[in-house]
Amino acid sequence: MSSFHLIADSGSTKTDWALVSTDEKSRPLHTFRTPGINPFMLSDEAISTLLTAEVAPRLNTLDGLAHIGTKASSASLAIRFYGAGQRGNQTARTQRLLAAVWPEATITVESDIVCAARALFGRSDGIACILGTGSNSALIEGGKVTGSVPPMGYILGDEGSGASLGRQLVVNVCRGIWPDSLCQTFFDETGLTADTVIERVYRPAQAYPEGAVVPPNRFLASLCPFLSAHIDRPEVAALVVDEMKRFFTRQASLYGRRDLPVGFVGSIATHFSAQLAQAASDTHIRLGDILAAPFDRLERL
């Protein structure tokens, strides 16, 4: 039987890792963070490099636990990887890449929405949602995913996400929809111009010639701190509330289960919890728990 569990909660931007003992899952022995591992956005080589260069070394340096990071002794390790983009063939692909690093480990790969559902509801019923760089949701019955609305990604969907909020923000600023003073504050504080926004969204390879390219969804989501810093402005608050309403009407409400609580996990949900609550009230949604991360309830994972 495995002695340790390595649990990963991965989005497009970051992956949180926790090493726990089989006997005590609520108190991690070690936690750390690496870049996100979304198989739709990364090649096999990029994922393998991240695992071998950033994850395995952190396990190998733990006092008294160094053996679990080695291939020869990985039988003592059970890996539970929850991630964005983990569906269909991508799940088997991620499992294969993990097994190449830890061939003797017991490996399970599931969607990040499963992770959120377990943290939010355990074995109860509800609608589990993620609001981070992207957005996602699922109907949970008896602790299992029984239905899902396709999030469609940041171009076609991802309502309520950081990327979608960032997209609405730059449109309002670059088109001058907001007051001139607020638009100028955005340009002054971010150092961006309308032209650089276009470049980073549509021509990221040219916009970052001397460094790692930031994908457009992550760039747009990176602008959300501006919204948080100026949430006292009625224009900003209205944008966030309207975007949360779009999430409820275009994702959560489509399950037709207004009897169930709608719970949330993610940085956007926690940073804009007041606006999320307002949107839920306006759309007659029963708001459930809001967690910063599934690791807040690590024992359920």
PDB file of C-alpha atoms in Angstrom:
ATOM      1  CA  MET A   1       0.000   0.000   0.000  1.00  0.00           C
ATOM      2  CA  SER A   2       1.229   3.491  -0.814  1.00  0.00           C
ATOM      3  CA  SER A   3       2.692   5.395   2.115  1.00  0.00           C
ATOM      4  CA  PHE A   4       2.285   8.867   0.652  1.00  0.00           C
ATOM      5  CA  HIS A   5      -0.139  10.736  -1.562  1.00  0.00           C
ATOM      6  CA  LEU A   6       1.028  13.481  -3.902  1.00  0.00           C
ATOM      7  CA  ILE A   7      -2.036  15.578  -4.731  1.00  0.00           C
ATOM      8  CA  ALA A   8      -2.016  18.151  -7.530  1.00  0.00           C
ATOM      9  CA  ASP A   9      -4.611  20.814  -8.283  1.00  0.00           C
ATOM     10  CA  SER A  10      -3.651  22.271 -11.643  1.00  0.00           C
ATOM     11  CA  GLY A  11      -5.074  25.127 -13.669  1.00  0.00           C
ATOM     12  CA  SER A  12      -3.775  26.874 -16.752  1.00  0.00           C
ATOM     13  CA  THR A  13      -1.696  29.318 -14.699  1.00  0.00           C
ATOM     14  CA  LYS A  14      -0.468  27.370 -11.659  1.00  0.00           C
ATOM     15  CA  THR A  15      -0.372  23.942 -10.055  1.00  0.00           C
ATOM     16  CA  ASP A  16      -0.587  23.496  -6.294  1.00  0.00           C
ATOM     17  CA  TRP A  17       1.003  20.319  -4.941  1.00  0.00           C
ATOM     18  CA  ALA A  18       0.612  18.715  -1.516  1.00  0.00           C
ATOM     19  CA  LEU A  19       2.434  15.677  -0.172  1.00  0.00           C
ATOM     20  CA  VAL A  20       0.482  13.925   2.569  1.00  0.00           C
ATOM     21  CA  SER A  21       0.851  10.688   4.466  1.00  0.00           C
ATOM     22  CA  THR A  22      -1.735   7.955   4.051  1.00  0.00           C
ATOM     23  CA  ASP A  23      -2.583   8.249   7.735  1.00  0.00           C
ATOM     24  CA  GLU A  24      -3.077  12.023   7.896  1.00  0.00           C
ATOM     25  CA  LYS A  25      -4.293  13.771   4.744  1.00  0.00           C
ATOM     26  CA  SER A  26      -5.483  16.992   6.371  1.00  0.00           C
ATOM     27  CA  ARG A  27      -1.954  18.035   7.413  1.00  0.00           C
ATOM     28  CA  PRO A  28       0.408  18.083   4.447  1.00  0.00           C
ATOM     29  CA  LEU A  29       4.048  17.171   4.928  1.00  0.00           C
ATOM     30  CA  HIS A  30       5.025  19.536   2.151  1.00  0.00           C
ATOM     31  CA  THR A  31       3.300  21.985  -0.205  1.00  0.00           C
ATOM     32  CA  PHE A  32       4.656  23.863  -3.205  1.00  0.00           C
ATOM     33  CA  ARG A  33       3.587  25.530  -6.433  1.00  0.00           C
ATOM     34  CA  THR A  34       4.685  25.159 -10.047  1.00  0.00           C
ATOM     35  CA  PRO A  35       3.391  26.555 -13.355  1.00  0.00           C
ATOM     36  CA  GLY A  36       0.094  25.193 -14.615  1.00  0.00           C
ATOM     37  CA  ILE A  37      -0.118  21.899 -16.501  1.00  0.00           C
ATOM     38  CA  ASN A  38      -2.959  22.131 -19.003  1.00  0.00           C
ATOM     39  CA  PRO A  39      -2.465  19.451 -21.691  1.00  0.00           C
ATOM     40  CA  PHE A  40      -4.338  21.542 -24.250  1.00  0.00           C
ATOM     41  CA  MET A  41      -1.747  24.290 -23.880  1.00  0.00           C
ATOM     42  CA  LEU A  42       1.534  22.384 -23.314  1.00  0.00           C
ATOM     43  CA  SER A  43       3.487  19.853 -25.356  1.00  0.00           C
ATOM     44  CA  ASP A  44       4.630  16.485 -24.007  1.00  0.00           C
ATOM     45  CA  GLU A  45       8.153  17.857 -23.761  1.00  0.00           C
ATOM     46  CA  ALA A  46       7.061  20.921 -21.784  1.00  0.00           C
ATOM     47  CA  ILE A  47       5.054  18.834 -19.304  1.00  0.00           C
ATOM     48  CA  SER A  48       7.860  16.293 -18.884  1.00  0.00           C
ATOM     49  CA  THR A  49      10.394  19.055 -18.301  1.00  0.00           C
ATOM     50  CA  LEU A  50       8.198  20.656 -15.671  1.00  0.00           C
ATOM     51  CA  LEU A  51       7.711  17.351 -13.838  1.00  0.00           C
ATOM     52  CA  THR A  52      11.388  16.383 -13.851  1.00  0.00           C
ATOM     53  CA  ALA A  53      12.852  19.847 -13.276  1.00  0.00           C
ATOM     54  CA  GLU A  54      10.396  21.328 -10.772  1.00  0.00           C
ATOM     55  CA  VAL A  55       8.379  18.575  -9.097  1.00  0.00           C
ATOM     56  CA  ALA A  56      10.665  15.559  -8.620  1.00  0.00           C
ATOM     57  CA  PRO A  57      13.584  17.609  -7.190  1.00  0.00           C
ATOM     58  CA  ARG A  58      11.329  19.073  -4.502  1.00  0.00           C
ATOM     59  CA  LEU A  59      10.436  15.571  -3.351  1.00  0.00           C
ATOM     60  CA  ASN A  60      14.019  14.339  -3.476  1.00  0.00           C
ATOM     61  CA  THR A  61      15.245  17.063  -1.114  1.00  0.00           C
ATOM     62  CA  LEU A  62      12.768  16.373   1.698  1.00  0.00           C
ATOM     63  CA  ASP A  63      14.532  15.234   4.868  1.00  0.00           C
ATOM     64  CA  GLY A  64      13.744  11.599   5.580  1.00  0.00           C
ATOM     65  CA  LEU A  65      11.471  11.304   2.540  1.00  0.00           C
ATOM     66  CA  ALA A  66      13.956  11.552  -0.320  1.00  0.00           C
ATOM     67  CA  HIS A  67      13.238   8.035  -1.551  1.00  0.00           C
ATOM     68  CA  ILE A  68       9.709   8.842  -2.763  1.00  0.00           C
ATOM     69  CA  GLY A  69      11.019  11.110  -5.498  1.00  0.00           C
ATOM     70  CA  THR A  70      13.086   8.405  -7.132  1.00  0.00           C
ATOM     71  CA  LYS A  71      11.911   6.061  -9.854  1.00  0.00           C
ATOM     72  CA  ALA A  72      13.143   3.002  -7.995  1.00  0.00           C
ATOM     73  CA  SER A  73      11.035   3.650  -4.916  1.00  0.00           C
ATOM     74  CA  SER A  74       7.971   5.332  -6.394  1.00  0.00           C
ATOM     75  CA  ALA A  75       5.824   2.325  -5.413  1.00  0.00           C
ATOM     76  CA  SER A  76       5.399   4.047  -2.048  1.00  0.00           C
ATOM     77  CA  LEU A  77       3.700   6.982  -3.782  1.00  0.00           C
ATOM     78  CA  ALA A  78       0.109   7.457  -4.957  1.00  0.00           C
ATOM     79  CA  ILE A  79      -0.417  10.443  -7.264  1.00  0.00           C
ATOM     80  CA  ARG A  80      -3.821  12.091  -7.587  1.00  0.00           C
ATOM     81  CA  PHE A  81      -3.650  14.696 -10.326  1.00  0.00           C
ATOM     82  CA  TYR A  82      -6.632  17.015 -10.826  1.00  0.00           C
ATOM     83  CA  GLY A  83      -6.321  19.456 -13.680  1.00  0.00           C
ATOM     84  CA  ALA A  84      -7.864  21.821 -16.192  1.00  0.00           C
ATOM     85  CA  GLY A  85      -8.170  20.246 -19.628  1.00  0.00           C
ATOM     86  CA  GLN A  86      -8.155  16.704 -18.242  1.00  0.00           C
ATOM     87  CA  ARG A  87     -10.775  15.025 -20.386  1.00  0.00           C
ATOM     88  CA  GLY A  88     -10.855  12.482 -23.176  1.00  0.00           C
ATOM     89  CA  ASN A  89      -7.461  11.511 -24.563  1.00  0.00           C
ATOM     90  CA  GLN A  90      -5.721  14.193 -22.515  1.00  0.00           C
ATOM     91  CA  THR A  91      -6.303  12.275 -19.282  1.00  0.00           C
ATOM     92  CA  ALA A  92      -4.427   9.220 -20.583  1.00  0.00           C
ATOM     93  CA  ARG A  93      -1.710  11.473 -21.946  1.00  0.00           C
ATOM     94  CA  THR A  94      -1.107  13.152 -18.596  1.00  0.00           C
ATOM     95  CA  GLN A  95      -1.120   9.772 -16.840  1.00  0.00           C
ATOM     96  CA  ARG A  96       1.495   8.487 -19.281  1.00  0.00           C
ATOM     97  CA  LEU A  97       3.747  11.505 -18.678  1.00  0.00           C
ATOM     98  CA  LEU A  98       3.450  11.154 -14.896  1.00  0.00           C
ATOM     99  CA  ALA A  99       4.226   7.429 -15.123  1.00  0.00           C
ATOM    100  CA  ALA A 100       7.397   8.182 -17.076  1.00  0.00           C
ATOM    101  CA  VAL A 101       8.726  10.013 -14.017  1.00  0.00           C
ATOM    102  CA  TRP A 102       7.227   7.767 -11.311  1.00  0.00           C
ATOM    103  CA  PRO A 103       6.743   4.368 -13.023  1.00  0.00           C
ATOM    104  CA  GLU A 104       5.879   2.406  -9.880  1.00  0.00           C
ATOM    105  CA  ALA A 105       3.430   4.922  -8.447  1.00  0.00           C
ATOM    106  CA  THR A 106      -0.333   4.496  -8.405  1.00  0.00           C
ATOM    107  CA  ILE A 107      -1.598   7.334 -10.607  1.00  0.00           C
ATOM    108  CA  THR A 108      -5.089   8.785 -10.984  1.00  0.00           C
ATOM    109  CA  VAL A 109      -5.840  11.731 -13.293  1.00  0.00           C
ATOM    110  CA  GLU A 110      -9.177  13.548 -13.136  1.00  0.00           C
ATOM    111  CA  SER A 111     -10.654  16.913 -14.083  1.00  0.00           C
ATOM    112  CA  ASP A 112     -10.176  19.911 -11.828  1.00  0.00           C
ATOM    113  CA  ILE A 113     -13.954  20.139 -11.495  1.00  0.00           C
ATOM    114  CA  VAL A 114     -13.912  16.756  -9.723  1.00  0.00           C
ATOM    115  CA  CYS A 115     -11.406  18.209  -7.274  1.00  0.00           C
ATOM    116  CA  ALA A 116     -13.604  21.263  -6.700  1.00  0.00           C
ATOM    117  CA  ALA A 117     -16.703  19.101  -6.267  1.00  0.00           C
ATOM    118  CA  ARG A 118     -15.096  16.913  -3.613  1.00  0.00           C
ATOM    119  CA  ALA A 119     -13.841  19.928  -1.696  1.00  0.00           C
ATOM    120  CA  LEU A 120     -17.168  21.742  -1.865  1.00  0.00           C
ATOM    121  CA  PHE A 121     -19.712  18.973  -1.394  1.00  0.00           C
ATOM    122  CA  GLY A 122     -18.036  15.729  -0.388  1.00  0.00           C
ATOM    123  CA  ARG A 123     -20.787  13.165  -1.022  1.00  0.00           C
ATOM    124  CA  SER A 124     -23.606  15.726  -1.073  1.00  0.00           C
ATOM    125  CA  ASP A 125     -25.465  17.244  -4.044  1.00  0.00           C
ATOM    126  CA  GLY A 126     -24.739  20.620  -5.563  1.00  0.00           C
ATOM    127  CA  ILE A 127     -23.370  22.524  -8.526  1.00  0.00           C
ATOM    128  CA  ALA A 128     -19.592  22.851  -8.303  1.00  0.00           C
ATOM    129  CA  CYS A 129     -17.944  25.767 -10.072  1.00  0.00           C
ATOM    130  CA  ILE A 130     -14.423  27.024 -10.700  1.00  0.00           C
ATOM    131  CA  LEU A 131     -13.648  30.678 -11.318  1.00  0.00           C
ATOM    132  CA  GLY A 132      -9.966  31.254 -11.990  1.00  0.00           C
ATOM    133  CA  THR A 133      -8.147  32.037 -15.207  1.00  0.00           C
ATOM    134  CA  GLY A 134     -10.945  30.028 -16.847  1.00  0.00           C
ATOM    135  CA  SER A 135     -14.315  28.822 -15.589  1.00  0.00           C
ATOM    136  CA  ASN A 136     -16.009  25.464 -15.317  1.00  0.00           C
ATOM    137  CA  SER A 137     -18.996  23.839 -13.630  1.00  0.00           C
ATOM    138  CA  ALA A 138     -20.600  20.457 -13.018  1.00  0.00           C
ATOM    139  CA  LEU A 139     -23.735  18.960 -11.519  1.00  0.00           C
ATOM    140  CA  ILE A 140     -22.847  16.826  -8.503  1.00  0.00           C
ATOM    141  CA  GLU A 141     -25.186  14.141  -7.221  1.00  0.00           C
ATOM    142  CA  GLY A 142     -24.179  11.728  -4.507  1.00  0.00           C
ATOM    143  CA  GLY A 143     -20.646  13.060  -4.683  1.00  0.00           C
ATOM    144  CA  LYS A 144     -20.294  12.200  -8.385  1.00  0.00           C
ATOM    145  CA  VAL A 145     -20.316  14.335 -11.528  1.00  0.00           C
ATOM    146  CA  THR A 146     -23.580  13.596 -13.349  1.00  0.00           C
ATOM    147  CA  GLY A 147     -23.688  16.508 -15.787  1.00  0.00           C
ATOM    148  CA  SER A 148     -21.575  19.311 -17.179  1.00  0.00           C
ATOM    149  CA  VAL A 149     -21.947  22.403 -19.335  1.00  0.00           C
ATOM    150  CA  PRO A 150     -18.990  22.818 -21.723  1.00  0.00           C
ATOM    151  CA  PRO A 151     -17.035  25.912 -20.622  1.00  0.00           C
ATOM    152  CA  MET A 152     -15.896  26.455 -24.256  1.00  0.00           C
ATOM    153  CA  GLY A 153     -12.622  28.202 -23.378  1.00  0.00           C
ATOM    154  CA  TYR A 154     -11.745  31.875 -23.144  1.00  0.00           C
ATOM    155  CA  ILE A 155     -12.656  32.738 -26.744  1.00  0.00           C
ATOM    156  CA  LEU A 156     -16.088  31.108 -26.865  1.00  0.00           C
ATOM    157  CA  GLY A 157     -17.081  30.985 -23.201  1.00  0.00           C
ATOM    158  CA  ASP A 158     -15.432  30.910 -19.759  1.00  0.00           C
ATOM    159  CA  GLU A 159     -17.992  33.357 -18.398  1.00  0.00           C
ATOM    160  CA  GLY A 160     -17.077  34.728 -14.975  1.00  0.00           C
ATOM    161  CA  SER A 161     -13.422  33.832 -15.366  1.00  0.00           C
ATOM    162  CA  GLY A 162     -10.393  36.052 -14.995  1.00  0.00           C
ATOM    163  CA  ALA A 163      -9.847  35.936 -18.746  1.00  0.00           C
ATOM    164  CA  SER A 164     -13.420  37.002 -19.465  1.00  0.00           C
ATOM    165  CA  LEU A 165     -13.288  39.786 -16.882  1.00  0.00           C
ATOM    166  CA  GLY A 166     -10.004  40.988 -18.379  1.00  0.00           C
ATOM    167  CA  ARG A 167     -11.514  40.948 -21.854  1.00  0.00           C
ATOM    168  CA  GLN A 168     -14.448  43.112 -20.759  1.00  0.00           C
ATOM    169  CA  LEU A 169     -12.069  45.437 -18.940  1.00  0.00           C
ATOM    170  CA  VAL A 170      -9.811  46.172 -21.919  1.00  0.00           C
ATOM    171  CA  VAL A 171     -12.774  46.638 -24.254  1.00  0.00           C
ATOM    172  CA  ASN A 172     -14.292  49.237 -21.931  1.00  0.00           C
ATOM    173  CA  VAL A 173     -10.969  51.029 -21.565  1.00  0.00           C
ATOM    174  CA  CYS A 174      -9.716  50.916 -25.140  1.00  0.00           C
ATOM    175  CA  ARG A 175     -13.083  51.974 -26.574  1.00  0.00           C
ATOM    176  CA  GLY A 176     -13.441  54.781 -24.044  1.00  0.00           C
ATOM    177  CA  ILE A 177     -16.700  53.384 -22.680  1.00  0.00           C
ATOM    178  CA  TRP A 178     -15.636  54.208 -19.148  1.00  0.00           C
ATOM    179  CA  PRO A 179     -14.916  57.776 -17.962  1.00  0.00           C
ATOM    180  CA  ASP A 180     -11.660  59.239 -19.287  1.00  0.00           C
ATOM    181  CA  SER A 181     -10.156  59.427 -15.799  1.00  0.00           C
ATOM    182  CA  LEU A 182     -10.700  55.725 -15.154  1.00  0.00           C
ATOM    183  CA  CYS A 183      -9.337  54.756 -18.563  1.00  0.00           C
ATOM    184  CA  GLN A 184      -6.241  56.861 -18.014  1.00  0.00           C
ATOM    185  CA  THR A 185      -5.763  55.326 -14.566  1.00  0.00           C
ATOM    186  CA  PHE A 186      -5.734  51.894 -16.201  1.00  0.00           C
ATOM    187  CA  PHE A 187      -3.073  52.884 -18.719  1.00  0.00           C
ATOM    188  CA  ASP A 188      -0.970  54.608 -16.044  1.00  0.00           C
ATOM    189  CA  GLU A 189      -1.098  51.728 -13.556  1.00  0.00           C
ATOM    190  CA  THR A 190      -0.579  48.876 -16.022  1.00  0.00           C
ATOM    191  CA  GLY A 191       1.845  50.586 -18.398  1.00  0.00           C
ATOM    192  CA  LEU A 192      -0.228  49.276 -21.298  1.00  0.00           C
ATOM    193  CA  THR A 193      -1.582  51.031 -24.350  1.00  0.00           C
ATOM    194  CA  ALA A 194      -4.380  50.018 -26.689  1.00  0.00           C
ATOM    195  CA  ASP A 195      -1.737  48.829 -29.159  1.00  0.00           C
ATOM    196  CA  THR A 196       0.145  46.677 -26.645  1.00  0.00           C
ATOM    197  CA  VAL A 197      -3.131  45.095 -25.520  1.00  0.00           C
ATOM    198  CA  ILE A 198      -3.835  44.082 -29.124  1.00  0.00           C
ATOM    199  CA  GLU A 199      -0.309  42.729 -29.511  1.00  0.00           C
ATOM    200  CA  ARG A 200      -0.440  40.633 -26.349  1.00  0.00           C
ATOM    201  CA  VAL A 201      -3.818  39.158 -27.239  1.00  0.00           C
ATOM    202  CA  TYR A 202      -3.413  38.590 -30.976  1.00  0.00           C
ATOM    203  CA  ARG A 203       0.369  38.489 -31.488  1.00  0.00           C
ATOM    204  CA  PRO A 204       1.848  37.209 -28.209  1.00  0.00           C
ATOM    205  CA  ALA A 205       4.991  35.812 -29.865  1.00  0.00           C
ATOM    206  CA  GLN A 206       5.896  39.317 -31.089  1.00  0.00           C
ATOM    207  CA  ALA A 207       4.805  40.977 -27.844  1.00  0.00           C
ATOM    208  CA  TYR A 208       7.276  38.960 -25.731  1.00  0.00           C
ATOM    209  CA  PRO A 209      10.380  38.759 -27.928  1.00  0.00           C
ATOM    210  CA  GLU A 210      12.846  38.382 -25.059  1.00  0.00           C
ATOM    211  CA  GLY A 211      10.958  36.133 -22.668  1.00  0.00           C
ATOM    212  CA  ALA A 212       8.428  33.381 -22.251  1.00  0.00           C
ATOM    213  CA  VAL A 213       5.246  34.020 -24.182  1.00  0.00           C
ATOM    214  CA  VAL A 214       2.225  34.647 -21.963  1.00  0.00           C
ATOM    215  CA  PRO A 215      -0.890  33.055 -23.491  1.00  0.00           C
ATOM    216  CA  PRO A 216      -3.717  35.544 -24.158  1.00  0.00           C
ATOM    217  CA  ASN A 217      -6.037  34.016 -21.544  1.00  0.00           C
ATOM    218  CA  ARG A 218      -3.405  34.383 -18.835  1.00  0.00           C
ATOM    219  CA  PHE A 219      -2.585  37.939 -19.935  1.00  0.00           C
ATOM    220  CA  LEU A 220      -6.242  38.964 -19.747  1.00  0.00           C
ATOM    221  CA  ALA A 221      -6.672  37.298 -16.355  1.00  0.00           C
ATOM    222  CA  SER A 222      -3.559  39.109 -15.089  1.00  0.00           C
ATOM    223  CA  LEU A 223      -5.480  42.398 -15.383  1.00  0.00           C
ATOM    224  CA  CYS A 224      -8.009  41.437 -12.706  1.00  0.00           C
ATOM    225  CA  PRO A 225      -6.001  43.037  -9.862  1.00  0.00           C
ATOM    226  CA  PHE A 226      -6.887  46.381 -11.459  1.00  0.00           C
ATOM    227  CA  LEU A 227     -10.566  45.512 -11.086  1.00  0.00           C
ATOM    228  CA  SER A 228     -10.028  44.474  -7.477  1.00  0.00           C
ATOM    229  CA  ALA A 229      -8.100  47.667  -6.678  1.00  0.00           C
ATOM    230  CA  HIS A 230     -10.861  49.873  -8.108  1.00  0.00           C
ATOM    231  CA  ILE A 231     -13.915  47.825  -7.161  1.00  0.00           C
ATOM    232  CA  ASP A 232     -15.276  50.855  -5.286  1.00  0.00           C
ATOM    233  CA  ARG A 233     -15.871  52.539  -8.642  1.00  0.00           C
ATOM    234  CA  PRO A 234     -19.469  51.870  -9.734  1.00  0.00           C
ATOM    235  CA  GLU A 235     -18.366  51.148 -13.311  1.00  0.00           C
ATOM    236  CA  VAL A 236     -15.968  48.465 -12.150  1.00  0.00           C
ATOM    237  CA  ALA A 237     -18.379  46.866  -9.703  1.00  0.00           C
ATOM    238  CA  ALA A 238     -21.072  46.795 -12.383  1.00  0.00           C
ATOM    239  CA  LEU A 239     -18.734  45.047 -14.831  1.00  0.00           C
ATOM    240  CA  VAL A 240     -17.925  42.307 -12.316  1.00  0.00           C
ATOM    241  CA  VAL A 241     -21.553  41.789 -11.254  1.00  0.00           C
ATOM    242  CA  ASP A 242     -22.692  41.629 -14.889  1.00  0.00           C
ATOM    243  CA  GLU A 243     -19.995  39.069 -15.701  1.00  0.00           C
ATOM    244  CA  MET A 244     -21.025  36.919 -12.743  1.00  0.00           C
ATOM    245  CA  LYS A 245     -24.636  37.104 -13.911  1.00  0.00           C
ATOM    246  CA  ARG A 246     -23.480  35.849 -17.297  1.00  0.00           C
ATOM    247  CA  PHE A 247     -21.875  32.881 -15.571  1.00  0.00           C
ATOM    248  CA  PHE A 248     -25.093  32.056 -13.733  1.00  0.00           C
ATOM    249  CA  THR A 249     -27.357  32.419 -16.767  1.00  0.00           C
ATOM    250  CA  ARG A 250     -25.037  30.760 -19.311  1.00  0.00           C
ATOM    251  CA  GLN A 251     -23.572  27.991 -17.154  1.00  0.00           C
ATOM    252  CA  ALA A 252     -24.973  27.291 -13.682  1.00  0.00           C
ATOM    253  CA  SER A 253     -28.655  27.837 -14.555  1.00  0.00           C
ATOM    254  CA  LEU A 254     -28.498  25.432 -17.490  1.00  0.00           C
ATOM    255  CA  TYR A 255     -28.583  22.450 -15.123  1.00  0.00           C
ATOM    256  CA  GLY A 256     -32.178  23.318 -14.242  1.00  0.00           C
ATOM    257  CA  ARG A 257     -31.540  22.608 -10.553  1.00  0.00           C
ATOM    258  CA  ARG A 258     -32.322  25.786  -8.690  1.00  0.00           C
ATOM    259  CA  ASP A 259     -32.948  23.651  -5.601  1.00  0.00           C
ATOM    260  CA  LEU A 260     -29.224  22.968  -5.265  1.00  0.00           C
ATOM    261  CA  PRO A 261     -26.522  25.212  -3.804  1.00  0.00           C
ATOM    262  CA  VAL A 262     -23.960  26.585  -6.245  1.00  0.00           C
ATOM    263  CA  GLY A 263     -20.489  26.451  -4.693  1.00  0.00           C
ATOM    264  CA  PHE A 264     -17.285  28.025  -5.948  1.00  0.00           C
ATOM    265  CA  VAL A 265     -13.561  27.426  -5.871  1.00  0.00           C
ATOM    266  CA  GLY A 266     -10.937  29.803  -7.217  1.00  0.00           C
ATOM    267  CA  SER A 267      -9.167  33.133  -6.859  1.00  0.00           C
ATOM    268  CA  ILE A 268     -11.737  35.094  -8.865  1.00  0.00           C
ATOM    269  CA  ALA A 269     -14.613  33.748  -6.783  1.00  0.00           C
ATOM    270  CA  THR A 270     -12.911  34.690  -3.531  1.00  0.00           C
ATOM    271  CA  HIS A 271     -11.608  38.099  -4.621  1.00  0.00           C
ATOM    272  CA  PHE A 272     -15.021  39.117  -5.942  1.00  0.00           C
ATOM    273  CA  SER A 273     -17.206  37.252  -3.458  1.00  0.00           C
ATOM    274  CA  ALA A 274     -19.379  40.312  -2.748  1.00  0.00           C
ATOM    275  CA  GLN A 275     -20.132  40.810  -6.438  1.00  0.00           C
ATOM    276  CA  LEU A 276     -20.709  37.068  -6.844  1.00  0.00           C
ATOM    277  CA  ALA A 277     -23.243  37.169  -4.009  1.00  0.00           C
ATOM    278  CA  GLN A 278     -24.983  40.157  -5.590  1.00  0.00           C
ATOM    279  CA  ALA A 279     -25.199  38.384  -8.948  1.00  0.00           C
ATOM    280  CA  ALA A 280     -26.559  35.246  -7.265  1.00  0.00           C
ATOM    281  CA  SER A 281     -29.249  37.279  -5.529  1.00  0.00           C
ATOM    282  CA  ASP A 282     -30.192  39.082  -8.748  1.00  0.00           C
ATOM    283  CA  THR A 283     -30.531  35.799 -10.655  1.00  0.00           C
ATOM    284  CA  HIS A 284     -32.215  33.901  -7.780  1.00  0.00           C
ATOM    285  CA  ILE A 285     -29.345  31.446  -7.358  1.00  0.00           C
ATOM    286  CA  ARG A 286     -28.762  29.642  -4.051  1.00  0.00           C
ATOM    287  CA  LEU A 287     -25.150  30.474  -3.283  1.00  0.00           C
ATOM    288  CA  GLY A 288     -23.104  27.818  -1.473  1.00  0.00           C
ATOM    289  CA  ASP A 289     -19.578  27.825  -0.087  1.00  0.00           C
ATOM    290  CA  ILE A 290     -16.764  29.836  -1.657  1.00  0.00           C
ATOM    291  CA  LEU A 291     -13.255  28.390  -1.254  1.00  0.00           C
ATOM    292  CA  ALA A 292      -9.980  29.935  -2.341  1.00  0.00           C
ATOM    293  CA  ALA A 293      -8.670  26.483  -3.307  1.00  0.00           C
ATOM    294  CA  PRO A 294      -9.647  22.811  -2.951  1.00  0.00           C
ATOM    295  CA  PHE A 295      -6.649  22.398  -0.632  1.00  0.00           C
ATOM    296  CA  ASP A 296      -8.675  24.292   1.967  1.00  0.00           C
ATOM    297  CA  ARG A 297     -10.339  20.886   2.460  1.00  0.00           C
ATOM    298  CA  LEU A 298      -7.427  18.649   1.626  1.00  0.00           C
ATOM    299  CA  GLU A 299      -8.787  15.726   3.617  1.00  0.00           C
ATOM    300  CA  ARG A 300     -11.615  15.313   1.088  1.00  0.00           C
ATOM    301  CA  LEU A 301      -9.267  14.894  -1.865  1.00  0.00           C
TER     302      LEU A 301
END
